Tab-separated table of C-alpha atoms in Angstrom:
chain	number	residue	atom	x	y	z
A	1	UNK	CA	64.051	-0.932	0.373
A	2	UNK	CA	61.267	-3.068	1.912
A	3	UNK	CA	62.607	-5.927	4.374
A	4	UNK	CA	60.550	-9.120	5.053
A	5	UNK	CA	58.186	-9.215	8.237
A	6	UNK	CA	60.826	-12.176	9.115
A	7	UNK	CA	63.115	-9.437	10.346
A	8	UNK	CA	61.460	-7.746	12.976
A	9	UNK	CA	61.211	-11.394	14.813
A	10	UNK	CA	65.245	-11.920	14.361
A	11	UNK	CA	65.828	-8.500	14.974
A	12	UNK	CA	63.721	-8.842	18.194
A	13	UNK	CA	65.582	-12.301	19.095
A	14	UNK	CA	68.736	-10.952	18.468
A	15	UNK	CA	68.181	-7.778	20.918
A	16	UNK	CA	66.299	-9.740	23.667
A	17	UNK	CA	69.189	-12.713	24.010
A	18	UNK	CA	71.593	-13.325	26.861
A	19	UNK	CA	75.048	-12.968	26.043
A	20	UNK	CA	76.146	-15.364	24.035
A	21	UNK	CA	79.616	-15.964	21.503
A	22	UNK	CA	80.212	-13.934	18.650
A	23	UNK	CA	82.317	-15.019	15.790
A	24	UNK	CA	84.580	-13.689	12.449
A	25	UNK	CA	86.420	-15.888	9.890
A	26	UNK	CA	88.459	-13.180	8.042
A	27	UNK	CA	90.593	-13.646	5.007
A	28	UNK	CA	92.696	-10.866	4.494
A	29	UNK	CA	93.831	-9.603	1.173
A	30	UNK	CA	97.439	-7.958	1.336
A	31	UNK	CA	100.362	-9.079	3.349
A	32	UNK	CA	100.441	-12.851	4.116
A	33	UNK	CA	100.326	-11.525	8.090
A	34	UNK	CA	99.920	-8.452	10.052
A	35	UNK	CA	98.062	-7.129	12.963
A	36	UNK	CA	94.051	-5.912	12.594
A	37	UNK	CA	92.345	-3.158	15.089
A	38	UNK	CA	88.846	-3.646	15.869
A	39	UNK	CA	87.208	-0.423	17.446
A	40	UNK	CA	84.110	1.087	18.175
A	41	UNK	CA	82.841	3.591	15.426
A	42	UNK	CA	82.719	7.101	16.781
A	43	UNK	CA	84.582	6.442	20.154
A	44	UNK	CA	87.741	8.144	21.017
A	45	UNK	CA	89.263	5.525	22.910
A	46	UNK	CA	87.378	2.986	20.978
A	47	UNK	CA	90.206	0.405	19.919
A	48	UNK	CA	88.892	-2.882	21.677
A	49	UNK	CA	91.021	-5.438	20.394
A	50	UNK	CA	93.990	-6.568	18.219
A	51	UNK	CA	93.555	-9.513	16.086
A	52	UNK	CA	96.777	-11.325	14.618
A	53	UNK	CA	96.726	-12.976	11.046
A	54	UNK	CA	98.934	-15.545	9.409
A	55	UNK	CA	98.724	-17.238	6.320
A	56	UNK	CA	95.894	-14.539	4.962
A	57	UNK	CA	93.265	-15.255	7.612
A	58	UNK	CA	91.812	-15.428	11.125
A	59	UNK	CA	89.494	-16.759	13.377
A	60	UNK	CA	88.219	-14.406	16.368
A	61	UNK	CA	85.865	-14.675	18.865
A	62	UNK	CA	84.055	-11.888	21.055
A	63	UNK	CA	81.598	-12.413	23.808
A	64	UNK	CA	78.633	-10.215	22.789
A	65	UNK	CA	74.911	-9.161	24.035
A	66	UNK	CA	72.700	-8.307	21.128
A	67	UNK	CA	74.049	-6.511	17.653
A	68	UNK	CA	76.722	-3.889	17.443
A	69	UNK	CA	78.767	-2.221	14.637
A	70	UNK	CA	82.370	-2.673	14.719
A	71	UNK	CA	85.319	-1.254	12.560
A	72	UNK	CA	88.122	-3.224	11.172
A	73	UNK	CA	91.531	-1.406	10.316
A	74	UNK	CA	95.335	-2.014	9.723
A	75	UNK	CA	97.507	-1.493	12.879
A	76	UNK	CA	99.940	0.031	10.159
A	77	UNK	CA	97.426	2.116	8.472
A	78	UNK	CA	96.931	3.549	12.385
A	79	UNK	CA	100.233	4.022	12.576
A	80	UNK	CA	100.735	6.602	9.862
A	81	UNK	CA	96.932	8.260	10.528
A	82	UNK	CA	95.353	7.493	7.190
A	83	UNK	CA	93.904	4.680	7.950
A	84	UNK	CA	90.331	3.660	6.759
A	85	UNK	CA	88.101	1.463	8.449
A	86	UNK	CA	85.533	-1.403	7.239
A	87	UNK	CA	82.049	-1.660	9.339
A	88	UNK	CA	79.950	-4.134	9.797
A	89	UNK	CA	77.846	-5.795	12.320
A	90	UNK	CA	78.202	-8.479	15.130
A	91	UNK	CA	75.884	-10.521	16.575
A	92	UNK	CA	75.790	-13.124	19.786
A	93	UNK	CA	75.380	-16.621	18.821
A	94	UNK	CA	76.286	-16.122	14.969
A	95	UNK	CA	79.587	-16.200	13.000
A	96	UNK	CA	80.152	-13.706	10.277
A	97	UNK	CA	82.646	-14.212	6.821
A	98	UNK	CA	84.547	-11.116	6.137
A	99	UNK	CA	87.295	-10.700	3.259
A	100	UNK	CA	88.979	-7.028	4.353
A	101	UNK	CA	91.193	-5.840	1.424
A	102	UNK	CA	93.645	-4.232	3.027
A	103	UNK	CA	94.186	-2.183	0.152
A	104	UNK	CA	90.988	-1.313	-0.670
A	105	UNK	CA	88.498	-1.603	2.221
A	106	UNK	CA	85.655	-0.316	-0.067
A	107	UNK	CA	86.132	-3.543	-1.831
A	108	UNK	CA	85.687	-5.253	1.232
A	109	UNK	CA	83.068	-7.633	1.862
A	110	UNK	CA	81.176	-10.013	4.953
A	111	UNK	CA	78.309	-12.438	5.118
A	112	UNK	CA	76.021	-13.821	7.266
A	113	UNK	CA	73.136	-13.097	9.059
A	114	UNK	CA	70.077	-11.025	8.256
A	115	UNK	CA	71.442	-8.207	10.723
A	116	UNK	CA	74.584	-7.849	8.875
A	117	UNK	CA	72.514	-8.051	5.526
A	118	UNK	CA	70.494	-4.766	6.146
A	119	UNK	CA	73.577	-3.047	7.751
A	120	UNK	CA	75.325	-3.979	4.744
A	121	UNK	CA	72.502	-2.626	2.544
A	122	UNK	CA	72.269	0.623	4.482
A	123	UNK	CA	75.720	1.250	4.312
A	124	UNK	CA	75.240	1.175	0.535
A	125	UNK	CA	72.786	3.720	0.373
A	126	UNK	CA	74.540	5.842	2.246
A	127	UNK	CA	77.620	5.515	0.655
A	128	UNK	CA	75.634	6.451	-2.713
A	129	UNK	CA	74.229	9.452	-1.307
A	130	UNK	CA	77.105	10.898	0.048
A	131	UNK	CA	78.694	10.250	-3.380
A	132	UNK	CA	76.341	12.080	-5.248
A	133	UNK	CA	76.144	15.159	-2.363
A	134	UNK	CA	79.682	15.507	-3.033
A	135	UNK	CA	79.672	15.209	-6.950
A	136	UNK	CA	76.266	17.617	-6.890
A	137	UNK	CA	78.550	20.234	-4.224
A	138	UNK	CA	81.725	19.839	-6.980
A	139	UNK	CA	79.267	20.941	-9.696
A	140	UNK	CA	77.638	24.319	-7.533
A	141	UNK	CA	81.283	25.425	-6.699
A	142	UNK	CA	82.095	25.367	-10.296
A	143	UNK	CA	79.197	27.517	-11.321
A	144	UNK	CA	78.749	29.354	-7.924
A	145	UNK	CA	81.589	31.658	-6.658
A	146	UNK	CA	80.243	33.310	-3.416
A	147	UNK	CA	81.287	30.463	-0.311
A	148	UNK	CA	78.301	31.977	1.860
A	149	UNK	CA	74.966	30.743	-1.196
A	150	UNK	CA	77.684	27.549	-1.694
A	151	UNK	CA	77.632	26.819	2.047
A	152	UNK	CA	73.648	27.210	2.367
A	153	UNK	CA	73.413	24.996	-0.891
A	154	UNK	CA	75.535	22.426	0.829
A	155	UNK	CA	73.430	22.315	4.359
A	156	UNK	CA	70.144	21.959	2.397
A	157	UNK	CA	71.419	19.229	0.672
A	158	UNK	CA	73.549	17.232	3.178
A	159	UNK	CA	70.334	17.789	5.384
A	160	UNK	CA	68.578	15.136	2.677
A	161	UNK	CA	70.930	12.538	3.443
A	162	UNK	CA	70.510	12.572	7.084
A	163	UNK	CA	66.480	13.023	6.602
A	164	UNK	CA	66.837	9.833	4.836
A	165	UNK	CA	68.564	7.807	7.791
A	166	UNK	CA	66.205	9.350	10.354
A	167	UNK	CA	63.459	8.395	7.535
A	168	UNK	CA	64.782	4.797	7.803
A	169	UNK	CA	65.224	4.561	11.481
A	170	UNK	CA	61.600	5.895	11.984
A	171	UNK	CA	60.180	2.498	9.659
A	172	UNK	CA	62.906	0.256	10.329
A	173	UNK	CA	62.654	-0.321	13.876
A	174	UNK	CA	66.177	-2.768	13.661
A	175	UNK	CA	69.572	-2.741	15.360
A	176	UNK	CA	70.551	-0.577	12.015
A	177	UNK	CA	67.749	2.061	12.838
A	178	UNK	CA	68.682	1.963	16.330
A	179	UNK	CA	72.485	2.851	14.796
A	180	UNK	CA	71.666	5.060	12.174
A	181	UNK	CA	70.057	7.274	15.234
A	182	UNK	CA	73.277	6.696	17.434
A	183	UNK	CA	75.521	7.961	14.645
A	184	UNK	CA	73.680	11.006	13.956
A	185	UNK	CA	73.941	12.275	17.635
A	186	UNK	CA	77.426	11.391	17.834
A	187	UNK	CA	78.444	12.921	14.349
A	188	UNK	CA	76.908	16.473	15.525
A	189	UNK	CA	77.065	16.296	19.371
A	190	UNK	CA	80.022	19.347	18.652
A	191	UNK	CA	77.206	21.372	16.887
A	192	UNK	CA	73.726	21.534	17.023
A	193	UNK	CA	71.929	18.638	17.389
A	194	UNK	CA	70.646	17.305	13.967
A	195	UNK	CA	67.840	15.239	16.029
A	196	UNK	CA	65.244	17.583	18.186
A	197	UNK	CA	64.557	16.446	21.421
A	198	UNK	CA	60.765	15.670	20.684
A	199	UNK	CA	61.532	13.496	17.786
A	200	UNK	CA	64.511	11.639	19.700
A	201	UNK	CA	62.255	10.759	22.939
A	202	UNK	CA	59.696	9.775	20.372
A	203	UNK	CA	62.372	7.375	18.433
A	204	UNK	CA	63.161	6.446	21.822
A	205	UNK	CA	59.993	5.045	23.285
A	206	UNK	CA	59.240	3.453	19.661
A	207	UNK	CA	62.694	1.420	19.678
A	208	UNK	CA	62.030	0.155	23.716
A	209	UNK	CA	59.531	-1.804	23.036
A	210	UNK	CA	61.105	-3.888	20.289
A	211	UNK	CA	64.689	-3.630	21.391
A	212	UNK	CA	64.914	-2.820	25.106
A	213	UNK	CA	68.523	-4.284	25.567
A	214	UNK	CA	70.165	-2.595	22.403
A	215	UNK	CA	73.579	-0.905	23.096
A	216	UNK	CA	72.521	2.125	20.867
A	217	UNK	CA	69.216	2.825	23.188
A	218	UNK	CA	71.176	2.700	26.289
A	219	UNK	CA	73.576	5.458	24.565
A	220	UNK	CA	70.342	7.545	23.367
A	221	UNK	CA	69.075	7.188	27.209
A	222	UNK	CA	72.283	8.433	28.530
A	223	UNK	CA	72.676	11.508	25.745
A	224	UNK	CA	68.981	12.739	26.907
A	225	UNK	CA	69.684	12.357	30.675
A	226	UNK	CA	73.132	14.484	30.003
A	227	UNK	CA	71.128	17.006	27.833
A	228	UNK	CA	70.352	20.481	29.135
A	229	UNK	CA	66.839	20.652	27.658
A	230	UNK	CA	65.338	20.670	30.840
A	231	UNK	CA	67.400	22.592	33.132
A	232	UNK	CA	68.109	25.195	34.654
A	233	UNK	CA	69.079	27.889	32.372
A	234	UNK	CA	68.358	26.081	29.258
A	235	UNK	CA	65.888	27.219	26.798
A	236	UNK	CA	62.063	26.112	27.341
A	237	UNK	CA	60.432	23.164	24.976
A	238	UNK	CA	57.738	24.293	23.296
A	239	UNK	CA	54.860	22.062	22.341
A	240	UNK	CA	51.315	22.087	21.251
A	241	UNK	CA	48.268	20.687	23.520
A	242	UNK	CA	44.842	20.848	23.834
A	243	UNK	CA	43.418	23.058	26.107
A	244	UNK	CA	39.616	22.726	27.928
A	245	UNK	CA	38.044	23.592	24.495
A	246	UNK	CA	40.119	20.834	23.062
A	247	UNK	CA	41.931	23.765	20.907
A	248	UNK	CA	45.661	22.665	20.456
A	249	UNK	CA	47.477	25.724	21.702
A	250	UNK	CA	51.786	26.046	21.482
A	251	UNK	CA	53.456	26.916	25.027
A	252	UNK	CA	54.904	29.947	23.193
A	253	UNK	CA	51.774	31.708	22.275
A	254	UNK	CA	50.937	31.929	25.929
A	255	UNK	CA	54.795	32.988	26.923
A	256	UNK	CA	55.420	35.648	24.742
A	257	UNK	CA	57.417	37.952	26.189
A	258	UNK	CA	55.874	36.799	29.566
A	259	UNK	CA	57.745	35.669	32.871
A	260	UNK	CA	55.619	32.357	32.935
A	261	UNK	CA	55.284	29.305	35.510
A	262	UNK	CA	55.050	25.999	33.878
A	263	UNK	CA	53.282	23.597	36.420
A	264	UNK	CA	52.903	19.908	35.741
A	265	UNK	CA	50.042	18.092	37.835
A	266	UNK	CA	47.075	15.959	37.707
A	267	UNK	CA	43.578	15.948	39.323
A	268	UNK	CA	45.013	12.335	41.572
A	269	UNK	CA	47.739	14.167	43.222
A	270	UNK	CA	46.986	16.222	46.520
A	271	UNK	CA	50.290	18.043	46.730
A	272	UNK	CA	48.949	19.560	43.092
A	273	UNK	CA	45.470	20.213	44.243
A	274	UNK	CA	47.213	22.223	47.333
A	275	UNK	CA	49.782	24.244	45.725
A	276	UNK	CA	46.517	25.203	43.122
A	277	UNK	CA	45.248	27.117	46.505
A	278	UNK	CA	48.820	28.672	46.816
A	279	UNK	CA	49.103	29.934	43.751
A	280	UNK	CA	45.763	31.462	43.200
A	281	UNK	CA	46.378	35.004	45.409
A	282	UNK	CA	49.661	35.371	43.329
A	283	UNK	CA	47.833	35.442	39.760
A	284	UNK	CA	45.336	37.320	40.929
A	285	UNK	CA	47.316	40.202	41.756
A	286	UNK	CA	49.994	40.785	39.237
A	287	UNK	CA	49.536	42.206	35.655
A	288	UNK	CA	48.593	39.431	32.372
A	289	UNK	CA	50.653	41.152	30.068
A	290	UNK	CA	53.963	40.231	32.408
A	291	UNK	CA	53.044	37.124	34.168
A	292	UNK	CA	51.297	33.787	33.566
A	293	UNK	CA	50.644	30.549	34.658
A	294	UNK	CA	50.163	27.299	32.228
A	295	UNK	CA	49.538	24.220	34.588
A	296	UNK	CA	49.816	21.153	32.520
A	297	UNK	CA	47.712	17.820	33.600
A	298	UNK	CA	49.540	14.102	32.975
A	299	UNK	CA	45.684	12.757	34.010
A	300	UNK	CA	44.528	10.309	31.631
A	301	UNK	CA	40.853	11.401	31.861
A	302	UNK	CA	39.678	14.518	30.161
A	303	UNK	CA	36.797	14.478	32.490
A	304	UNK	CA	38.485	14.384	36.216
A	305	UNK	CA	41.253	16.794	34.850
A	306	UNK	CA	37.962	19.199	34.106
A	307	UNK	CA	36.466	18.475	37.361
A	308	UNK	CA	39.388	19.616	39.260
A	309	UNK	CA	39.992	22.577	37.137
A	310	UNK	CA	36.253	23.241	38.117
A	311	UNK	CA	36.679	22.374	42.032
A	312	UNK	CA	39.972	24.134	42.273
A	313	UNK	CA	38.465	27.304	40.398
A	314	UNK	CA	41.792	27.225	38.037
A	315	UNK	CA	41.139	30.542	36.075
A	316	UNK	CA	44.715	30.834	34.512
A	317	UNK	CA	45.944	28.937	31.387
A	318	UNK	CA	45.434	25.062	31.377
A	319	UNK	CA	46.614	22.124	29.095
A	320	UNK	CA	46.904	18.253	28.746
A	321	UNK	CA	48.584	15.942	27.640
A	322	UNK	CA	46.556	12.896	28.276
A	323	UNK	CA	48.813	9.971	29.636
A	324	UNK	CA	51.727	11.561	28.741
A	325	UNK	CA	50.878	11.003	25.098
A	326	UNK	CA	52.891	13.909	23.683
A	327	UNK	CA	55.800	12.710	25.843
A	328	UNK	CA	55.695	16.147	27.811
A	329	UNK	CA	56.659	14.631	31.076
A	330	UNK	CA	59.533	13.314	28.992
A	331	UNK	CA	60.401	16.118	27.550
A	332	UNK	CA	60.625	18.537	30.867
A	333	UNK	CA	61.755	14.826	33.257
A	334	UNK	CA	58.576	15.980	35.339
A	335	UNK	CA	58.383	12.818	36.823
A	336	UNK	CA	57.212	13.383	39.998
A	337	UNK	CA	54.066	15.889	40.527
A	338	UNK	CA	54.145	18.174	41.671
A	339	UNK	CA	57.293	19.943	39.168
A	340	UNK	CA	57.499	23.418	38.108
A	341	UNK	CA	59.705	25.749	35.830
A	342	UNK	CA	59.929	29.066	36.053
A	343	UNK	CA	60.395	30.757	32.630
A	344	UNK	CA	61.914	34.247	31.905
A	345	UNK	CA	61.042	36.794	29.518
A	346	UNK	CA	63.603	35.502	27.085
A	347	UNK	CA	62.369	32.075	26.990
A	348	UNK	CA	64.867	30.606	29.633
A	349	UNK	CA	64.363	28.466	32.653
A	350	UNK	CA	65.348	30.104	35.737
A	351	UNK	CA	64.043	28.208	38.450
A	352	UNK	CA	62.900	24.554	38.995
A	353	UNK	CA	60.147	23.436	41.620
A	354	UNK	CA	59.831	26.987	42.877
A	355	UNK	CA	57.379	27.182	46.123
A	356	UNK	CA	55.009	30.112	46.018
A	357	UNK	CA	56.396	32.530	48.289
A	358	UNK	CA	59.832	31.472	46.134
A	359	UNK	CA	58.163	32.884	43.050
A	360	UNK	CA	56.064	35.996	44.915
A	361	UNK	CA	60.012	37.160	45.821
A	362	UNK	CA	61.068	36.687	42.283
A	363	UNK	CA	57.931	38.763	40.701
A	364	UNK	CA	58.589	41.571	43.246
A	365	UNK	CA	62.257	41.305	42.391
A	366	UNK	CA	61.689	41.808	38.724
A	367	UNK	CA	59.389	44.484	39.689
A	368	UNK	CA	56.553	42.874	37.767
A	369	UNK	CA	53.315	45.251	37.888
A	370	UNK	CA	50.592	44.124	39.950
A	371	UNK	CA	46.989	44.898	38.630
A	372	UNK	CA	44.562	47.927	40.207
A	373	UNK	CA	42.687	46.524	43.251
């Protein structure tokens, strides 16, 4: 589905606006009154309002900063637990139509705004491709009889539906990208995540500059800050980048089975250039094969980052990622330079911001051998 270039301009209004009134004229199909839940989708303790009806309808009004997706249910579908919910999308500063069928929500429908439109759209194509995932799975379990193939067959094929919403959010940069990429973390936050952390701080820095204020981007800031991808033992990111020869080389091919330091500097910071002199003696003396050091340079020229590698006499692994263009400070929150990690054998991080005598201690400790003088 291609959208108009018009939409990235109301999409970009709508995120960017103060708060401002948002508004639903509902007619309900069913009972001539009753009581409506609106909640937040994925949100344990995400009921937000109650909404009254008489006569078949209702007027409500929400104050609201940007676009967000809401659910619509019964309070006495709640009440018995098999309720089912209708989604859509409000927006500051715009009304919306809805007519929920109270007996049918798939037969549900809203209007207005272009927002709503797309969300309305994607929710369609969604819908359609979990229907045929789950008419495709009906047809394997009738042919296949061993749960372990049916189970694989099933993963590889409900992975294509979620490639296909990451797919969108990555060219749709729209409050329904921005969703699509909340939903997915929140759906498998109990598992493993179905969004790497490379590709999310990626998505992340792509949707900031067109919608800094969205809801959803403040969630996918807050899920990254709470993640345990750099910390203390958590497992190391690995990541290609070129090296003096201009060779992209992964983290991994250097760490194998190594006890490795991971420093992150730049040829402008002193501290960096001093801690260089401090950790020369160490590499020197202990054995390749069991320890290593990869410093990584933030410096945005190739040249300067040489010239210090040449003035500091750096003889042990080096790599950059100029300006932070692979998002590696990102990735590790090396923020402030100096920042090291200390890796183990096994690929975990052990220590953070270790000082050299710190990490002479630890070598001894794990009795790592030291080369013939």
């Amino acid at each position: 589905m291609k959208l108009p270039s018009l939409f990235f301009f109301i999409f970009l209004f709508c995120e960017n606006s103060i708060a401002g009134i948002a508004g639903i004229e509902g007619i309900v199909i069913g009972p001539s009154s009753g009581m409506l839940i609106l909640s937040k989708p994925f949100a344990a303790s995400g009921d937000i309002d109650t909404i009254h009806y008489q006569n078949n309808s209702f007027v409500y009004k929400k104050e609201l900063k940007g676009c967000k997706v809401f659910n619509l249910s019964t309070a006495e579908d709640r009440s018995d637990g098999s309720w089912e919910a209708f989604s859509f999308m409000l927006e500051d500063g715009l009304t919306i139509k809805i007519i929920l069928n109270v007996k049918s929500i798939r037969k549900s429908g809203v209007q207005g705004g272009i927002n709503q439109t797309e969300f309305d759209e994607v929710n369609r194509i969604s819908d359609r491709k979990t229907e045929n995932h789950a008419a495709f799975m009906d047809s394997i379990r009738k042919k296949i009889n061993n749960r372990v193939l049916v189970d694989s067959i099933n993963k590889v094929n409900w992975d294509k539906v979620n490639r296909w919403k990451l797919d969108y959010a990555e060219t749709h940069i729209t409050p329904s990208g921005a969703y699509l990429i909340w939903s997915l973390l929140r759906k498998y936050e109990s598992v493993d995540p179905y969004i790497d952390i490379q590709t999310l701080i990626r998505l992340r820095n792509k949707y900031a500059r067109v919608l800094p204020v969205s809801e959803y981007l403040t969630a996918i800031n807050k899920y990254l800050e709470g993640s345990n991808f750099n910390k203390v033992n958590s497992r190391y990111i690995d990541i290609k980048l070129p090296n003096q020869q201009g060779e992209r080389i992964p983290i991994s091919k250097i760490a194998k089975n190594k006890i490795i330091l991971i420093d992150f500097w730049a040829s402008w910071c002193g501290p960096c250039r001093a801690k260089n002199k401090l950790l020369q003696p160490i590499y020197n003396i202990y054995d390749k094969n069991s320890f290593d050091i990869i410093s990584i340079s933030v410096d945005k020229s190739v040249d300067l980052w040489l010239k210090a590698i040449k003035e500091d006499r750096i003889i042990w692994n080096t790599l950059i990622d100029e300006g932070n263009r692979n998002n590696i400070q990102d990735l590790y929150h090396a923020y402030s330079l100096p920042t090291n990690f200390l890796i183990n054998k096994e690929g975990i991080i052990v220590a953070k911001n270790i000082e050299a005598a710190e990490l002479k201690a630890f070598l001894e400790q794990e009795h790592i051998p030291k080369v013939s003088p």
